[in-house]
């Protein structure tokens, strides 16, 4: 059987996705298709490396050595055609941690930070929790596709924006930004001296035929005014091992982020995260290529089913990630009512679109990184529930 078709029982493993249904949905009678981790086992080589490390039985302080750094450098060059220097690397437990560090390191209280909404929920918190101001550049939703409103983007930068947190590929709308889009964003940020903080955690999860371009790779000038947050966690389902890194070419910026990490007591990766990262980046290519095909097939299945069974519900055209952004506006439900409908009638646990900003009020986010049988069950539950009220 294909490794991505195997159903794994994740209950009673302290899984946020499967063991927190009651506190999140007020019932355990839903199929969880929400929080962004996968129901697939990590690559065998990763699991073997972790088991081998565990056999040693000693988990003392662990360093990120040249070999681990080389695995990252080679991966980014091989998968994204970006040549980085190992000295540009800093390490943190996760990309959200890195974003918190960046906001503190590069901005001051009351500074304005721009985000493109609807967007990944923690973006709001990493700005507000440090007393910074959120500036929104809402994405344009036209013909079931999201695009950047560059005129609005520039107008917002003119208001004195200090930093721009880019989501690339974008969560939740699934856009993989084209080169010309990234170039225009970069040109404007340079013109208004705005730091680019780029969350590229989904960079490896583009559908076949789509290409992720790290914004810092566009030019030396951009590279000097950007920091890039990456991790193997989404790619290889390693989120619980807490291993991520920041790529910063600009020495002055790098010293600031490293100083902030040090202030918070963040120094090295944990032993198992270190081990898994290296193994994934050395051995994970074939596994990832197969996964990308599976995710594309899953997206197309959901689109086809909704188009044929409930054509008034639309899956937004996306180019990457394993998260689908579903337009439920024709149901004419308020966000809370839509959420309750999915829980109580469809019995599927999705993410509520409003959590990503007001622009997502009539949307739901679905995680399709699961075996096909699970996906089909979830989709059919939603279709049946919607047909029952139409």
Short mmCIF file of C-alpha atoms in Angstrom, two decimals:
data_model
loop_
_atom_site.label_atom_id
_atom_site.label_comp_id
_atom_site.label_asym_id
_atom_site.label_seq_id
_atom_site.Cartn_x
_atom_site.Cartn_y
_atom_site.Cartn_z
CA UNK A 1 0.00 0.00 0.00
CA UNK A 2 1.13 3.54 -0.74
CA UNK A 3 2.57 5.06 2.45
CA UNK A 4 0.22 8.02 2.07
CA UNK A 5 -2.83 5.76 2.06
CA UNK A 6 -2.11 4.12 5.42
CA UNK A 7 -4.46 5.15 8.22
CA UNK A 8 -2.62 5.72 11.49
CA UNK A 9 -4.43 5.90 14.81
CA UNK A 10 -3.26 9.17 16.36
CA UNK A 11 -5.65 9.17 19.29
CA UNK A 12 -4.12 9.06 22.76
CA UNK A 13 -0.76 10.29 21.49
CA UNK A 14 -1.26 13.79 22.96
CA UNK A 15 -1.99 14.96 19.43
CA UNK A 16 -3.38 18.50 19.33
CA UNK A 17 -5.27 17.62 16.17
CA UNK A 18 -6.91 14.41 17.43
CA UNK A 19 -6.88 14.63 21.24
CA UNK A 20 -8.13 18.20 21.71
CA UNK A 21 -11.46 17.84 19.94
CA UNK A 22 -13.56 18.37 23.05
CA UNK A 23 -11.98 21.68 24.13
CA UNK A 24 -11.80 23.02 20.57
CA UNK A 25 -15.11 21.81 19.11
CA UNK A 26 -17.06 21.04 22.31
CA UNK A 27 -17.49 17.47 21.09
CA UNK A 28 -15.27 14.55 20.18
CA UNK A 29 -17.70 13.47 17.46
CA UNK A 30 -15.99 15.27 14.57
CA UNK A 31 -13.44 14.24 11.96
CA UNK A 32 -10.43 16.51 12.57
CA UNK A 33 -9.29 18.32 9.42
CA UNK A 34 -8.04 21.49 11.04
CA UNK A 35 -4.65 22.17 12.68
CA UNK A 36 -1.78 22.15 10.18
CA UNK A 37 -0.04 18.87 10.68
CA UNK A 38 -0.29 15.74 8.54
CA UNK A 39 -1.71 12.32 9.27
CA UNK A 40 1.27 10.77 7.46
CA UNK A 41 4.35 9.22 9.03
CA UNK A 42 7.61 11.07 8.53
CA UNK A 43 10.03 9.51 6.01
CA UNK A 44 11.51 6.18 7.10
CA UNK A 45 15.04 7.62 7.08
CA UNK A 46 13.96 10.28 9.56
CA UNK A 47 12.35 7.75 11.89
CA UNK A 48 15.38 5.46 11.60
CA UNK A 49 17.72 8.34 12.47
CA UNK A 50 15.62 9.21 15.52
CA UNK A 51 15.52 5.59 16.70
CA UNK A 52 19.27 5.25 16.24
CA UNK A 53 19.86 8.45 18.20
CA UNK A 54 17.53 7.25 20.97
CA UNK A 55 19.52 4.01 21.28
CA UNK A 56 22.44 6.09 22.46
CA UNK A 57 20.36 6.99 25.48
CA UNK A 58 22.12 10.21 26.40
CA UNK A 59 20.41 13.51 25.57
CA UNK A 60 22.86 16.14 26.73
CA UNK A 61 23.31 19.59 25.22
CA UNK A 62 23.38 19.24 21.45
CA UNK A 63 25.05 21.57 18.96
CA UNK A 64 24.07 22.44 15.42
CA UNK A 65 27.29 21.52 13.68
CA UNK A 66 28.61 22.08 10.15
CA UNK A 67 27.00 18.88 8.90
CA UNK A 68 23.51 19.99 9.96
CA UNK A 69 24.08 23.43 8.46
CA UNK A 70 25.32 21.83 5.24
CA UNK A 71 22.12 19.78 4.98
CA UNK A 72 20.12 23.02 5.11
CA UNK A 73 22.33 24.85 2.63
CA UNK A 74 22.19 21.95 0.19
CA UNK A 75 18.44 21.52 0.55
CA UNK A 76 17.69 25.18 -0.16
CA UNK A 77 20.03 25.18 -3.14
CA UNK A 78 18.69 21.90 -4.50
CA UNK A 79 14.99 22.59 -3.98
CA UNK A 80 14.82 26.38 -4.38
CA UNK A 81 17.93 27.36 -6.34
CA UNK A 82 19.07 29.76 -3.66
CA UNK A 83 22.70 29.68 -2.58
CA UNK A 84 23.02 30.65 1.06
CA UNK A 85 26.01 30.88 3.36
CA UNK A 86 25.89 28.62 6.45
CA UNK A 87 26.93 31.63 8.51
CA UNK A 88 23.58 33.25 7.68
CA UNK A 89 21.72 30.64 9.76
CA UNK A 90 20.16 31.15 13.18
CA UNK A 91 18.00 28.58 14.96
CA UNK A 92 14.77 28.62 16.95
CA UNK A 93 12.09 26.15 18.08
CA UNK A 94 9.59 27.29 15.44
CA UNK A 95 8.74 29.87 12.82
CA UNK A 96 6.19 31.59 15.08
CA UNK A 97 8.93 31.92 17.70
CA UNK A 98 11.16 33.42 15.02
CA UNK A 99 8.46 35.93 14.08
CA UNK A 100 8.11 37.02 17.71
CA UNK A 101 11.89 37.45 17.90
CA UNK A 102 11.99 39.43 14.66
CA UNK A 103 9.23 41.82 15.73
CA UNK A 104 11.10 42.52 18.97
CA UNK A 105 14.51 42.76 17.34
CA UNK A 106 13.67 45.05 14.43
CA UNK A 107 10.74 47.21 15.54
CA UNK A 108 9.75 49.40 18.46
CA UNK A 109 6.44 49.75 20.34
CA UNK A 110 3.81 51.53 18.21
CA UNK A 111 5.69 50.76 14.99
CA UNK A 112 3.49 49.75 12.08
CA UNK A 113 3.80 46.23 10.65
CA UNK A 114 1.98 45.24 7.47
CA UNK A 115 0.31 41.90 6.79
CA UNK A 116 -1.72 40.64 3.81
CA UNK A 117 -5.09 39.42 4.99
CA UNK A 118 -6.72 36.95 5.37
CA UNK A 119 -3.57 35.45 6.86
CA UNK A 120 -2.19 32.90 9.31
CA UNK A 121 -3.69 33.67 12.72
CA UNK A 122 -0.43 34.07 14.75
CA UNK A 123 0.61 37.01 12.53
CA UNK A 124 -1.90 39.15 14.41
CA UNK A 125 -0.63 38.04 17.80
CA UNK A 126 3.08 38.52 17.08
CA UNK A 127 2.32 42.15 16.25
CA UNK A 128 -0.27 43.02 18.90
CA UNK A 129 1.36 41.20 21.81
CA UNK A 130 4.44 43.42 21.51
CA UNK A 131 2.52 46.67 21.27
CA UNK A 132 3.01 47.17 17.54
CA UNK A 133 0.31 48.37 15.14
CA UNK A 134 -1.26 46.09 12.52
CA UNK A 135 -1.57 47.55 9.02
CA UNK A 136 -3.65 45.44 6.64
CA UNK A 137 -3.15 45.09 2.90
CA UNK A 138 -6.17 42.88 2.07
CA UNK A 139 -5.65 40.48 -0.80
CA UNK A 140 -8.05 40.87 -3.73
CA UNK A 141 -10.39 37.92 -4.19
CA UNK A 142 -11.57 37.81 -7.79
CA UNK A 143 -12.74 34.86 -9.90
CA UNK A 144 -11.97 32.43 -7.10
CA UNK A 145 -8.33 33.54 -6.95
CA UNK A 146 -6.33 35.82 -4.67
CA UNK A 147 -4.03 38.55 -5.92
CA UNK A 148 -2.08 41.37 -4.31
CA UNK A 149 -3.48 44.88 -4.38
CA UNK A 150 -0.22 46.68 -5.11
CA UNK A 151 -1.74 50.15 -5.14
CA UNK A 152 -3.07 49.62 -1.64
CA UNK A 153 0.22 48.01 -0.62
CA UNK A 154 2.15 51.13 -1.61
CA UNK A 155 -0.35 53.46 0.00
CA UNK A 156 0.01 51.55 3.26
CA UNK A 157 3.82 51.65 3.08
CA UNK A 158 3.60 55.41 2.69
CA UNK A 159 2.01 55.54 6.15
CA UNK A 160 5.35 54.75 7.76
CA UNK A 161 5.31 50.96 7.88
CA UNK A 162 8.48 49.63 9.52
CA UNK A 163 8.24 45.95 8.57
CA UNK A 164 6.24 43.66 6.31
CA UNK A 165 5.52 40.05 7.30
CA UNK A 166 5.16 38.10 4.07
CA UNK A 167 3.45 34.71 4.02
CA UNK A 168 4.99 32.78 1.11
CA UNK A 169 3.41 30.44 0.10
CA UNK A 170 0.35 32.01 1.62
CA UNK A 171 -1.64 30.41 4.42
CA UNK A 172 -4.63 30.08 4.20
CA UNK A 173 -5.30 31.03 0.56
CA UNK A 174 -2.64 28.74 -0.93
CA UNK A 175 -1.05 31.23 -3.31
CA UNK A 176 2.49 30.52 -4.47
CA UNK A 177 3.63 33.99 -5.43
CA UNK A 178 5.01 34.46 -8.93
CA UNK A 179 8.39 36.05 -9.54
CA UNK A 180 6.87 39.28 -10.87
CA UNK A 181 4.66 39.58 -7.77
CA UNK A 182 7.60 39.10 -5.43
CA UNK A 183 9.71 41.54 -7.42
CA UNK A 184 7.05 44.22 -7.14
CA UNK A 185 6.69 43.66 -3.40
CA UNK A 186 10.45 43.82 -3.00
CA UNK A 187 10.81 46.95 -5.12
CA UNK A 188 8.25 48.77 -3.00
CA UNK A 189 9.80 47.63 0.27
CA UNK A 190 13.18 48.87 -0.90
CA UNK A 191 11.71 52.18 -2.03
CA UNK A 192 10.13 52.80 1.40
CA UNK A 193 12.89 51.17 3.43
CA UNK A 194 10.62 48.46 4.84
CA UNK A 195 12.15 45.31 6.32
CA UNK A 196 10.79 42.06 4.86
CA UNK A 197 10.19 39.28 7.37
CA UNK A 198 9.28 36.29 5.22
CA UNK A 199 7.50 33.24 6.64
CA UNK A 200 8.32 30.52 4.11
CA UNK A 201 7.45 27.46 6.18
CA UNK A 202 5.27 26.04 3.35
CA UNK A 203 7.97 26.62 0.71
CA UNK A 204 8.47 22.92 -0.08
CA UNK A 205 4.76 22.18 -0.39
CA UNK A 206 4.00 23.54 -3.84
CA UNK A 207 1.93 21.46 -6.22
CA UNK A 208 3.90 19.84 -9.07
CA UNK A 209 4.60 22.43 -11.73
CA UNK A 210 4.56 25.33 -9.27
CA UNK A 211 7.80 26.94 -8.13
CA UNK A 212 8.50 28.64 -4.83
CA UNK A 213 10.91 31.55 -5.05
CA UNK A 214 12.43 32.78 -1.77
CA UNK A 215 11.99 36.55 -1.87
CA UNK A 216 15.50 37.08 -0.53
CA UNK A 217 16.90 35.21 -3.53
CA UNK A 218 15.71 37.87 -5.99
CA UNK A 219 18.77 40.10 -5.64
CA UNK A 220 21.62 40.98 -3.31
CA UNK A 221 19.82 44.20 -2.43
CA UNK A 222 16.68 42.35 -1.37
CA UNK A 223 18.72 39.72 0.45
CA UNK A 224 20.22 42.54 2.48
CA UNK A 225 16.79 43.79 3.57
CA UNK A 226 15.05 40.50 4.34
CA UNK A 227 15.06 37.74 6.88
CA UNK A 228 13.61 34.37 5.92
CA UNK A 229 12.01 31.93 8.35
CA UNK A 230 12.00 28.28 7.27
CA UNK A 231 11.61 24.81 8.76
CA UNK A 232 11.23 21.15 7.77
CA UNK A 233 8.30 20.87 10.17
CA UNK A 234 5.41 21.34 7.73
CA UNK A 235 7.25 19.57 4.91
CA UNK A 236 7.98 16.33 6.77
CA UNK A 237 5.42 16.43 9.60
CA UNK A 238 7.99 17.23 12.29
CA UNK A 239 6.22 20.11 14.06
CA UNK A 240 6.37 18.42 17.47
CA UNK A 241 10.17 18.22 17.28
CA UNK A 242 10.46 22.02 17.23
CA UNK A 243 13.24 22.72 14.76
CA UNK A 244 13.36 25.80 12.56
CA UNK A 245 15.89 28.31 11.29
CA UNK A 246 16.23 31.89 10.10
CA UNK A 247 18.27 32.92 7.06
CA UNK A 248 19.72 36.42 7.38
CA UNK A 249 22.44 37.60 4.99
CA UNK A 250 22.74 41.11 6.45
CA UNK A 251 25.27 40.88 9.28
CA UNK A 252 23.77 43.77 11.25
CA UNK A 253 20.27 42.25 11.07
CA UNK A 254 21.64 38.82 11.92
CA UNK A 255 23.38 40.14 15.03
CA UNK A 256 20.12 41.76 16.13
CA UNK A 257 18.07 38.59 15.71
CA UNK A 258 20.74 36.48 17.40
CA UNK A 259 20.85 38.94 20.30
CA UNK A 260 17.07 38.73 20.67
CA UNK A 261 17.14 34.93 20.56
CA UNK A 262 19.84 34.98 23.24
CA UNK A 263 17.80 37.35 25.42
CA UNK A 264 14.98 34.83 25.40
CA UNK A 265 17.28 31.91 26.17
CA UNK A 266 16.98 30.37 22.70
CA UNK A 267 20.33 28.97 21.61
CA UNK A 268 20.35 25.55 19.93
CA UNK A 269 17.92 22.97 18.58
CA UNK A 270 16.85 20.07 20.76
CA UNK A 271 18.59 16.76 20.18
CA UNK A 272 15.80 15.06 18.27
CA UNK A 273 14.86 18.12 16.23
CA UNK A 274 18.47 18.44 15.16
CA UNK A 275 18.61 14.78 14.14
CA UNK A 276 15.32 14.84 12.24
CA UNK A 277 16.11 18.05 10.36
CA UNK A 278 19.38 16.67 9.03
CA UNK A 279 17.91 13.29 8.03
CA UNK A 280 14.93 14.89 6.31
CA UNK A 281 17.02 17.29 4.28
CA UNK A 282 19.49 14.61 3.23
CA UNK A 283 17.05 11.80 2.45
CA UNK A 284 13.63 13.40 1.99
CA UNK A 285 13.48 14.34 -1.70
CA UNK A 286 11.64 11.30 -3.06
CA UNK A 287 9.18 11.23 -0.15
CA UNK A 288 8.40 14.90 -0.68
CA UNK A 289 7.93 14.54 -4.42
CA UNK A 290 5.44 11.73 -3.84
CA UNK A 291 3.66 13.79 -1.18
CA UNK A 292 3.26 16.75 -3.55
CA UNK A 293 1.56 14.52 -6.10
CA UNK A 294 -0.77 13.19 -3.42
CA UNK A 295 -1.70 16.67 -2.24
CA UNK A 296 -2.41 17.85 -5.78
CA UNK A 297 -4.62 14.82 -6.33
CA UNK A 298 -6.43 15.50 -3.05
CA UNK A 299 -7.05 19.13 -3.94
CA UNK A 300 -8.44 18.14 -7.35
CA UNK A 301 -10.69 15.53 -5.74
CA UNK A 302 -12.20 18.08 -3.33
CA UNK A 303 -12.68 20.60 -6.14
CA UNK A 304 -14.38 18.04 -8.37
CA UNK A 305 -16.67 16.75 -5.63
CA UNK A 306 -17.82 20.21 -4.64
CA UNK A 307 -18.25 21.29 -8.26
CA UNK A 308 -20.44 18.29 -9.07
CA UNK A 309 -22.34 17.89 -5.79
CA UNK A 310 -22.55 21.39 -4.27
CA UNK A 311 -21.42 23.78 -7.03
CA UNK A 312 -22.34 26.81 -4.95
CA UNK A 313 -19.47 25.96 -2.54
CA UNK A 314 -16.10 26.85 -4.03
CA UNK A 315 -12.57 25.69 -3.32
CA UNK A 316 -10.29 28.66 -3.90
CA UNK A 317 -7.73 28.11 -6.65
CA UNK A 318 -4.45 27.38 -4.89
CA UNK A 319 -0.94 26.44 -5.94
CA UNK A 320 0.50 25.02 -2.75
CA UNK A 321 0.23 23.99 0.92
CA UNK A 322 -2.03 21.19 2.17
CA UNK A 323 -4.68 23.66 3.30
CA UNK A 324 -7.76 24.42 1.20
CA UNK A 325 -9.64 27.71 1.55
CA UNK A 326 -13.32 27.02 0.98
CA UNK A 327 -15.77 29.78 0.05
CA UNK A 328 -19.10 29.14 1.80
CA UNK A 329 -20.57 32.60 1.20
CA UNK A 330 -23.61 31.25 -0.67
CA UNK A 331 -24.75 29.55 2.53
CA UNK A 332 -25.30 33.06 3.93
CA UNK A 333 -24.29 32.09 7.45
CA UNK A 334 -22.59 34.24 10.04
CA UNK A 335 -19.11 32.92 10.99
CA UNK A 336 -20.25 31.37 14.28
CA UNK A 337 -23.25 29.74 12.61
CA UNK A 338 -21.04 28.38 9.82
CA UNK A 339 -18.63 26.93 12.35
CA UNK A 340 -21.46 25.29 14.31
CA UNK A 341 -22.95 23.92 11.10
CA UNK A 342 -19.70 22.18 10.18
CA UNK A 343 -19.34 20.78 13.69
CA UNK A 344 -22.92 19.78 14.46
CA UNK A 345 -24.33 18.90 11.05
CA UNK A 346 -21.31 17.88 8.95
CA UNK A 347 -19.39 16.58 11.98
CA UNK A 348 -16.10 17.77 10.52
CA UNK A 349 -13.59 19.88 12.44
CA UNK A 350 -12.32 22.69 10.23
CA UNK A 351 -10.66 26.03 10.93
CA UNK A 352 -13.01 29.00 10.99
CA UNK A 353 -12.17 31.52 8.27
CA UNK A 354 -12.83 34.55 10.45
CA UNK A 355 -9.85 33.57 12.59
CA UNK A 356 -7.65 34.66 9.69
CA UNK A 357 -9.25 38.10 9.52
CA UNK A 358 -12.60 39.65 8.73
CA UNK A 359 -11.94 38.93 5.04
CA UNK A 360 -12.28 35.22 5.83
CA UNK A 361 -15.67 35.43 7.54
CA UNK A 362 -17.50 33.28 4.98
CA UNK A 363 -14.67 30.76 4.52
CA UNK A 364 -13.48 27.57 6.18
CA UNK A 365 -9.97 26.08 6.06
CA UNK A 366 -9.59 22.36 5.40
CA UNK A 367 -6.47 20.26 5.98
CA UNK A 368 -6.16 17.67 3.18
CA UNK A 369 -2.91 16.04 4.41
CA UNK A 370 -4.57 12.77 5.34
CA UNK A 371 -5.17 9.37 3.73
CA UNK A 372 -7.61 9.45 0.82
CA UNK A 373 -10.22 7.45 2.74
CA UNK A 374 -10.21 10.09 5.50
CA UNK A 375 -10.44 12.89 2.95
CA UNK A 376 -13.37 11.24 1.17
CA UNK A 377 -15.20 10.75 4.47
CA UNK A 378 -14.78 14.41 5.40
CA UNK A 379 -15.80 15.73 2.00
CA UNK A 380 -18.86 13.50 1.83
CA UNK A 381 -19.95 14.57 5.31
CA UNK A 382 -19.78 18.22 4.29
CA UNK A 383 -21.61 17.63 1.01
CA UNK A 384 -24.37 15.63 2.69
CA UNK A 385 -24.87 18.27 5.37
CA UNK A 386 -25.08 21.06 2.81
CA UNK A 387 -27.48 19.14 0.57
CA UNK A 388 -29.73 18.57 3.58
CA UNK A 389 -30.32 22.31 3.97
CA UNK A 390 -30.57 23.30 0.29
#
